[in-house]
GROMACS .gro file of C-alpha atoms in nm:
model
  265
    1UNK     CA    1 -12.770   6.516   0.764
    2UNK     CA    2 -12.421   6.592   0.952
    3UNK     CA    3 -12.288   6.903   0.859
    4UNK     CA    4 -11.937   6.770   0.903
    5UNK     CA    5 -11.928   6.623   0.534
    6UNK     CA    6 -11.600   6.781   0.431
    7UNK     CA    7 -11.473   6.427   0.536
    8UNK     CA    8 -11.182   6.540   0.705
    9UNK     CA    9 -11.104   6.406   1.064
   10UNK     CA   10 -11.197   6.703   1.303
   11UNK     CA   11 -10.950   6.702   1.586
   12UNK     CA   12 -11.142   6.916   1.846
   13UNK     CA   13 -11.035   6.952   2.188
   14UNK     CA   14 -11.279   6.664   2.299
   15UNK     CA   15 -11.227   6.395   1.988
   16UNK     CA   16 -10.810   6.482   2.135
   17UNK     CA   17 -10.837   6.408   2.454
   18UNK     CA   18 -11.051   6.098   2.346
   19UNK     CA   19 -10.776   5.987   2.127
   20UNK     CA   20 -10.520   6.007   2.403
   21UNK     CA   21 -10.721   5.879   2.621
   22UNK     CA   22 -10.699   5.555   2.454
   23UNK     CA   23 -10.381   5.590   2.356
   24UNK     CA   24 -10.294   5.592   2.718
   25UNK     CA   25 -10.471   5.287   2.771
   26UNK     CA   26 -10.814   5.366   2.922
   27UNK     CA   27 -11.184   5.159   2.768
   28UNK     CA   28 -11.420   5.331   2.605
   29UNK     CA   29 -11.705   5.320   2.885
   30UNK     CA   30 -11.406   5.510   3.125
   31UNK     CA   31 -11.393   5.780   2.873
   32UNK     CA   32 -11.785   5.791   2.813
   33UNK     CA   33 -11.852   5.828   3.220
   34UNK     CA   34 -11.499   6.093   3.211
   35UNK     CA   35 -11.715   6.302   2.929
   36UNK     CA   36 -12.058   6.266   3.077
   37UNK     CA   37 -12.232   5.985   2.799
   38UNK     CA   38 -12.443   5.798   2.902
   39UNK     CA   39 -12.217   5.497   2.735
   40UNK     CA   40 -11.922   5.404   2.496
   41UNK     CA   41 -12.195   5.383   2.217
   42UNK     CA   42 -12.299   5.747   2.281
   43UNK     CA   43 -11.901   5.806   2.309
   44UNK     CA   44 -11.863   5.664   1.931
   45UNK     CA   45 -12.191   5.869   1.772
   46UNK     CA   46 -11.963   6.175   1.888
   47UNK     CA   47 -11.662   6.032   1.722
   48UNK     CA   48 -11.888   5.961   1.411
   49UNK     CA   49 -11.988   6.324   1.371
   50UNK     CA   50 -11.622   6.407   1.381
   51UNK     CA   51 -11.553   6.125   1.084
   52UNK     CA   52 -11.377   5.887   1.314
   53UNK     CA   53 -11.491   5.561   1.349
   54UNK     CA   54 -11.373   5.238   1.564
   55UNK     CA   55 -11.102   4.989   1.430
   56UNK     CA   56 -11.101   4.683   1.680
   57UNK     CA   57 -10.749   4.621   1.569
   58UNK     CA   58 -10.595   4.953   1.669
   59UNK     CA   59 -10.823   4.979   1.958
   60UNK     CA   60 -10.870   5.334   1.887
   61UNK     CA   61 -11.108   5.587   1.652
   62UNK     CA   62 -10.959   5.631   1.314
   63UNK     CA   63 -11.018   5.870   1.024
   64UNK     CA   64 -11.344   5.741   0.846
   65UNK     CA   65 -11.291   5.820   0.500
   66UNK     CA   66 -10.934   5.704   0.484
   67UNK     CA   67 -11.053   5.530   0.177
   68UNK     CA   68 -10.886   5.574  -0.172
   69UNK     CA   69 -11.096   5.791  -0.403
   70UNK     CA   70 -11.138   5.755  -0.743
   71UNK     CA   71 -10.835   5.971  -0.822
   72UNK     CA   72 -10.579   5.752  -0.670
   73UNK     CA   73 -10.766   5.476  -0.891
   74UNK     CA   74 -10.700   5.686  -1.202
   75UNK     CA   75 -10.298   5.748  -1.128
   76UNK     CA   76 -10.305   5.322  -1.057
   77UNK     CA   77 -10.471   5.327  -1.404
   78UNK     CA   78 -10.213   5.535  -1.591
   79UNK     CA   79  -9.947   5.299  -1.379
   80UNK     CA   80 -10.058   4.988  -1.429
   81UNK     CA   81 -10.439   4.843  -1.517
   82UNK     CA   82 -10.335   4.522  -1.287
   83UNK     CA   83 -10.274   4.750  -1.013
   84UNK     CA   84 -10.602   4.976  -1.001
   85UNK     CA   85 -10.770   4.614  -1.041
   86UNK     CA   86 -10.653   4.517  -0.733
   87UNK     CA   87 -10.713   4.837  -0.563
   88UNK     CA   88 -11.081   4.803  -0.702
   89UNK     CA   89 -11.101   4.416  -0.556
   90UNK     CA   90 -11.010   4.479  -0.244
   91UNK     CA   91 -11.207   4.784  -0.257
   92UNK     CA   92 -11.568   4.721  -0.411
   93UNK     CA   93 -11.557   4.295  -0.389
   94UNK     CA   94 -11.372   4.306  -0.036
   95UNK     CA   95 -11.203   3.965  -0.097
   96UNK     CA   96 -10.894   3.832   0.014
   97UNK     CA   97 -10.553   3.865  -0.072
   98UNK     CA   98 -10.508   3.477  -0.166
   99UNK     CA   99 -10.855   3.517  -0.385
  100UNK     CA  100 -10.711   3.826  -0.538
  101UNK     CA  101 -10.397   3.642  -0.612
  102UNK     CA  102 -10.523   3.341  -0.772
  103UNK     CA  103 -10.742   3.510  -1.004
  104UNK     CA  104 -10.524   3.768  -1.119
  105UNK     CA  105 -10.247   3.552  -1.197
  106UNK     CA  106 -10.039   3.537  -0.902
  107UNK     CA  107  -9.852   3.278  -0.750
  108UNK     CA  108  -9.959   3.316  -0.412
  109UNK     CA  109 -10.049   3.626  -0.205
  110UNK     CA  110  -9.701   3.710  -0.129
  111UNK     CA  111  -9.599   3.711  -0.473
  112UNK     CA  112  -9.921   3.995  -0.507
  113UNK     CA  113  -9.774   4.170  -0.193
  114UNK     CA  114  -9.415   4.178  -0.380
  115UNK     CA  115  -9.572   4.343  -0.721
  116UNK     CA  116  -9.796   4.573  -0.568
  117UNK     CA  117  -9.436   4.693  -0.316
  118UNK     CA  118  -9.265   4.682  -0.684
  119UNK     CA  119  -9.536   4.920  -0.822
  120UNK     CA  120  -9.523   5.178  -0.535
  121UNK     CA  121  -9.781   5.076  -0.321
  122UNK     CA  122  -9.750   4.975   0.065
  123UNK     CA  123 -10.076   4.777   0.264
  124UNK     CA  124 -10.240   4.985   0.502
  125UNK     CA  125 -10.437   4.806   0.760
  126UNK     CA  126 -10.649   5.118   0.814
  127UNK     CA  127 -10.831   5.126   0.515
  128UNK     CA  128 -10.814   4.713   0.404
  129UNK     CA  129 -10.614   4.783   0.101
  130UNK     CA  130 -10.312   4.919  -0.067
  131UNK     CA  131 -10.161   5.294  -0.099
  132UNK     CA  132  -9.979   5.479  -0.258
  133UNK     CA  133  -9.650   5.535  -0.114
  134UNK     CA  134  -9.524   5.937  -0.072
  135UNK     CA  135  -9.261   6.141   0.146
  136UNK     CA  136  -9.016   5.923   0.361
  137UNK     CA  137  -9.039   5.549   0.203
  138UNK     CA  138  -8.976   5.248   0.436
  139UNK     CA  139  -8.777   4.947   0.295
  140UNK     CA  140  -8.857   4.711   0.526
  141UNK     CA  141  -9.020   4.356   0.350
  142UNK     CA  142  -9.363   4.369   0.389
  143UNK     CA  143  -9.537   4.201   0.680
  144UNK     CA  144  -9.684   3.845   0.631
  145UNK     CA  145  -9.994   3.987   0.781
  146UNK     CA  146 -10.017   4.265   0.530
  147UNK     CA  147  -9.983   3.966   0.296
  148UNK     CA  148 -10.198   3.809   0.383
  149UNK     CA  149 -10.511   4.069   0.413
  150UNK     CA  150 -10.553   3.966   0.819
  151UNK     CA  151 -10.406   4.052   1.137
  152UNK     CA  152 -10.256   3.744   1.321
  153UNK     CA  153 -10.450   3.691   1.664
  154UNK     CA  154 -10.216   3.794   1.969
  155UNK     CA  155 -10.166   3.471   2.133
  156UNK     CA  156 -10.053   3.330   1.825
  157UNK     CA  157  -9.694   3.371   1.946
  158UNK     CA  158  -9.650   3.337   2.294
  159UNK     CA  159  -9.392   3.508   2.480
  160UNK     CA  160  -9.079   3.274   2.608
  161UNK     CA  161  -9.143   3.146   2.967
  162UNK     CA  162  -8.793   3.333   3.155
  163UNK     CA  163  -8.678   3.239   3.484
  164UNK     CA  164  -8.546   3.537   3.621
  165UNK     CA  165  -8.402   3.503   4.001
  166UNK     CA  166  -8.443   3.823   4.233
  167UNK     CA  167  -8.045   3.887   4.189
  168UNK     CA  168  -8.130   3.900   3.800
  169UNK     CA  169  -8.447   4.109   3.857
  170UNK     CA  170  -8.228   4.354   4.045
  171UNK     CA  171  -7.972   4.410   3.744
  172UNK     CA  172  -8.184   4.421   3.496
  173UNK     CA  173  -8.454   4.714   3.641
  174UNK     CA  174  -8.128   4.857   3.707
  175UNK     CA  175  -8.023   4.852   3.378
  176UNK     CA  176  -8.346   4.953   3.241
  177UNK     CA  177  -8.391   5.197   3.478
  178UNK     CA  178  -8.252   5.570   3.261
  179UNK     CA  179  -8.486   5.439   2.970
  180UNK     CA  180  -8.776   5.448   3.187
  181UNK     CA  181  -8.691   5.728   3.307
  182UNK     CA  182  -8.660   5.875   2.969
  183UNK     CA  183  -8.998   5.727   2.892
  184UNK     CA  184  -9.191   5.906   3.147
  185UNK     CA  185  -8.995   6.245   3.079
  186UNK     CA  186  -9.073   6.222   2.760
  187UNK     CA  187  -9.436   6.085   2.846
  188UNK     CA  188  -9.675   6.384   2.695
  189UNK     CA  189  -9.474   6.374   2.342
  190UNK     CA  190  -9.469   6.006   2.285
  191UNK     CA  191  -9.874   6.013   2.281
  192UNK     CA  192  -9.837   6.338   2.102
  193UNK     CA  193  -9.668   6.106   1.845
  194UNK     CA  194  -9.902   5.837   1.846
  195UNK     CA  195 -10.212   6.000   1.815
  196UNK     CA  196 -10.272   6.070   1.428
  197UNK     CA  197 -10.290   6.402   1.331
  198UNK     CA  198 -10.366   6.513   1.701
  199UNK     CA  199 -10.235   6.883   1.764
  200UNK     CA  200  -9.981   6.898   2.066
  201UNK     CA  201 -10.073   7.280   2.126
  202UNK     CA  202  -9.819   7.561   2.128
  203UNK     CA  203  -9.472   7.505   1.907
  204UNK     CA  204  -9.201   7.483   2.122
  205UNK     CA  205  -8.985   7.851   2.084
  206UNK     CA  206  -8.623   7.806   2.079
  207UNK     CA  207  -8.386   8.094   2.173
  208UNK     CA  208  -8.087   8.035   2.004
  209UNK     CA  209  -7.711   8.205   2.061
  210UNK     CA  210  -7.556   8.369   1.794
  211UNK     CA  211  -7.570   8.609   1.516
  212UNK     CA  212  -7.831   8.592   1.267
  213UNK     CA  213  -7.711   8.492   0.874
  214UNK     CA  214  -7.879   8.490   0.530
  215UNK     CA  215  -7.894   8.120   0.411
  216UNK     CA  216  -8.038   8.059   0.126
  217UNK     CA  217  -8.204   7.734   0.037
  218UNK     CA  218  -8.349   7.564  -0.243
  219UNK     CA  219  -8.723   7.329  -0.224
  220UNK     CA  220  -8.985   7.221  -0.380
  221UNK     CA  221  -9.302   7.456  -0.460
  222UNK     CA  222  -9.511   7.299  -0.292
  223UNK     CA  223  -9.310   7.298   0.057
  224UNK     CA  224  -9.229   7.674   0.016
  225UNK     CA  225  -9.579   7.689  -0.005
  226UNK     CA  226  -9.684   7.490   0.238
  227UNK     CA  227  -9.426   7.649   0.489
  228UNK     CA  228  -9.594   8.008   0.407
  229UNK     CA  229  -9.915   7.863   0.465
  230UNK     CA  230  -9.858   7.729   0.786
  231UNK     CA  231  -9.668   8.064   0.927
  232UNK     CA  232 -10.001   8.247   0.837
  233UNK     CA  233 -10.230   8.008   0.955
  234UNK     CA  234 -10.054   7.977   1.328
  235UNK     CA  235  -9.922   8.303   1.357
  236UNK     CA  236  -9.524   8.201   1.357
  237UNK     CA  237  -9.229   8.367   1.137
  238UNK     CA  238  -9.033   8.118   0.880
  239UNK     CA  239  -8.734   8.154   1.072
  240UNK     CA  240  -8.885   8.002   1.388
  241UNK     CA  241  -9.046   7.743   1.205
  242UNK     CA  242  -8.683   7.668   1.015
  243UNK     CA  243  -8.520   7.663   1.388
  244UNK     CA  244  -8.756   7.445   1.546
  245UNK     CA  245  -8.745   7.182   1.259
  246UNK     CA  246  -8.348   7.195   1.243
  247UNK     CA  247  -8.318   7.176   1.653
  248UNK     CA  248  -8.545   6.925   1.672
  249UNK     CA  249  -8.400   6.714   1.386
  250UNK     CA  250  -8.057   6.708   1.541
  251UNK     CA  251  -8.220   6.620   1.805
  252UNK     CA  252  -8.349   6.305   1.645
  253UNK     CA  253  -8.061   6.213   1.437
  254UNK     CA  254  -7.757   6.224   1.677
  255UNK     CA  255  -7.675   6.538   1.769
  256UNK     CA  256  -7.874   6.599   2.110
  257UNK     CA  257  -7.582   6.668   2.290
  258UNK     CA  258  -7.451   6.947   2.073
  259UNK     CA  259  -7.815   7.089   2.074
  260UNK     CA  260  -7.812   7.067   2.440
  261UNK     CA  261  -7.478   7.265   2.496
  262UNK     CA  262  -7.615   7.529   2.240
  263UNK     CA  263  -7.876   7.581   2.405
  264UNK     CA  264  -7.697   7.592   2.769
  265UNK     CA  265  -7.935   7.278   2.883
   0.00000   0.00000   0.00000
C-alpha cells in the first residue's frame, strides 16, 4: 500500500513542475520523455502516488480526494435533509442533474441549481457535485453547464468568422501590444496563480520607507492563528507577512501606482 494516505495533494518539486508544465501548455508524453518515463502512463502512476489524478476537462492532474466527506454531509444534514440528499445522489448514485431534479421535486435542473446556490452551495466541476461555499463568495448566476451536471463540448460555439484587413491587423496588435507585454512580464506569476496550491518559492521581501507604528487590529481566531502558524512554519516575522499582503493588495485593487512611488519603482 502507498504510504501517501494522508490524502492530501503532495506538491513536490517534480508533481510542480508537472503541473506547470501543463499549465503552460505542453502533453503529457513531452513531460514523461522531459522526466525520464518511459510514457505519460508511467507520468500519471507518479501523480497517483502524490493523490493527483487526471481530469480530461481541465487537462491537468487534480487533487484526488477532493471529494466531500461525511462531515460536510452532516452540516448539509443539520441545513437542510433535501440538500445532503442531493449531495449523496450525485455522490453515491452518480446521476444527473435533470434525474436528480425530477425526483426530488424540482422543476427542472436549473430550478435544483437555484436552491442548492440559495442553500450555500456552489457546483464544482472537480469533484461532480456541489460545495459548500467559504471565504470570498462569487455572485455571479451559476453556469448552465454547472446546471446541467456536463461540460458543453468546445465547438459548440464557434468563434465569429472576422475579416480583418492588414491596416486593421496593424492597429489592433498595436493596441494590444502593452497587455502582452504585461502578460509575458508577468509570465512566471500568472502560472503561479493557476496552478492549485502550487508553491511559488521564496515570499517576495518588501523594504518599505518610513517609520515603524503600532497598529493594532482586530480578526478572527482562527486567522491570528493561522498567521502564527505560517510565520513559524516558513521562517518569516508577522510584520513581513502583514506588508507583503497589504503591498500586494493595493497592488490588486487600484493602487499600483502609489505602491510603485513608495517603493521608488
Amino acid at each position: 500500500m502507498d504510504s501517501n494516505t494522508n490524502k492530501q495533494a503532495i506538491y513536490s518539486e517534480r508533481a510542480t513542475d508537472i503541473l506547470r508544465g501543463l499549465v503552460e501548455g505542453k502533453t503529457r508524453d513531452e513531460l514523461a520523455e522531459e522526466f525520464g518515463y518511459k510514457n505519460y502512463k508511467t507520468l500519471d502512476i507518479y501523480m497517483r502516488r502524490r493523490n493527483f489524478v487526471w481530469d480530461r476537462y481541465k487537462q491537468n492532474y487534480v487533487h484526488a480526494y477532493s471529494k466531500l466527506d461525511s462531515q460536510e454531509i452532516e452540516v448539509g444534514v443539520a441545513t437542510s435533509s433535501k440538500v445532503a440528499t442531493v449531495i449523496s445522489m450525485f455522490q453515491k448514485e452518480g446521476a444527473d442533474a435533470k434525474t436528480i431534479a425530477k425526483r426530488l421535486g424540482f422543476t427542472d435542473h436549473r430550478d435544483l441549481a437555484t436552491y442548492m446556490k440559495g442553500k450555500g452551495y456552489k457546483w464544482s466541476y472537480e469533484i461532480g457535485n456541489y460545495q459548500k461555499v467559504y471565504g470570498r463568495i462569487e455572485t455571479e448566476d451559476t453556469p448552465l453547464a454547472a446546471q446541467s451536471n456536463q461540460v458543453p463540448p468546445l465547438t459548440e460555439t464557434p468563434l465569429p468568422s472576422i475579416g480583418v484587413s492588414l491596416g486593421d491587423s496593424k492597429e489592433l496588435l498595436e493596441r494590444f501590444w502593452p497587455l502582452l507585454e504585461l502578460l509575458e512580464r508577468n509570465r512566471g506569476r500568472l502560472i503561479d496563480l493557476i496552478v492549485p496550491g502550487a508553491e511559488s518559492g521564496t515570499v517576495p521581501r518588501y523594504a518599505v520607507p518610513g517609520i515603524f507604528v503600532t497598529k493594532s487590529v482586530h480578526m478572527t481566531n482562527t486567522l491570528d492563528q493561522m498567521v502564527r502558524e505560517y510565520s513559524k512554519e516558513k521562517n518569516i516575522s508577522q510584520r513581513d507577512i502583514f506588508a507583503v499582503a497589504l503591498i500586494e493588495f493595493f497592488q490588486r485593487y487600484g493602487y499600483e501606482r502609489e505602491i510603485e512611488t513608495l517603493l521608488g519603482r
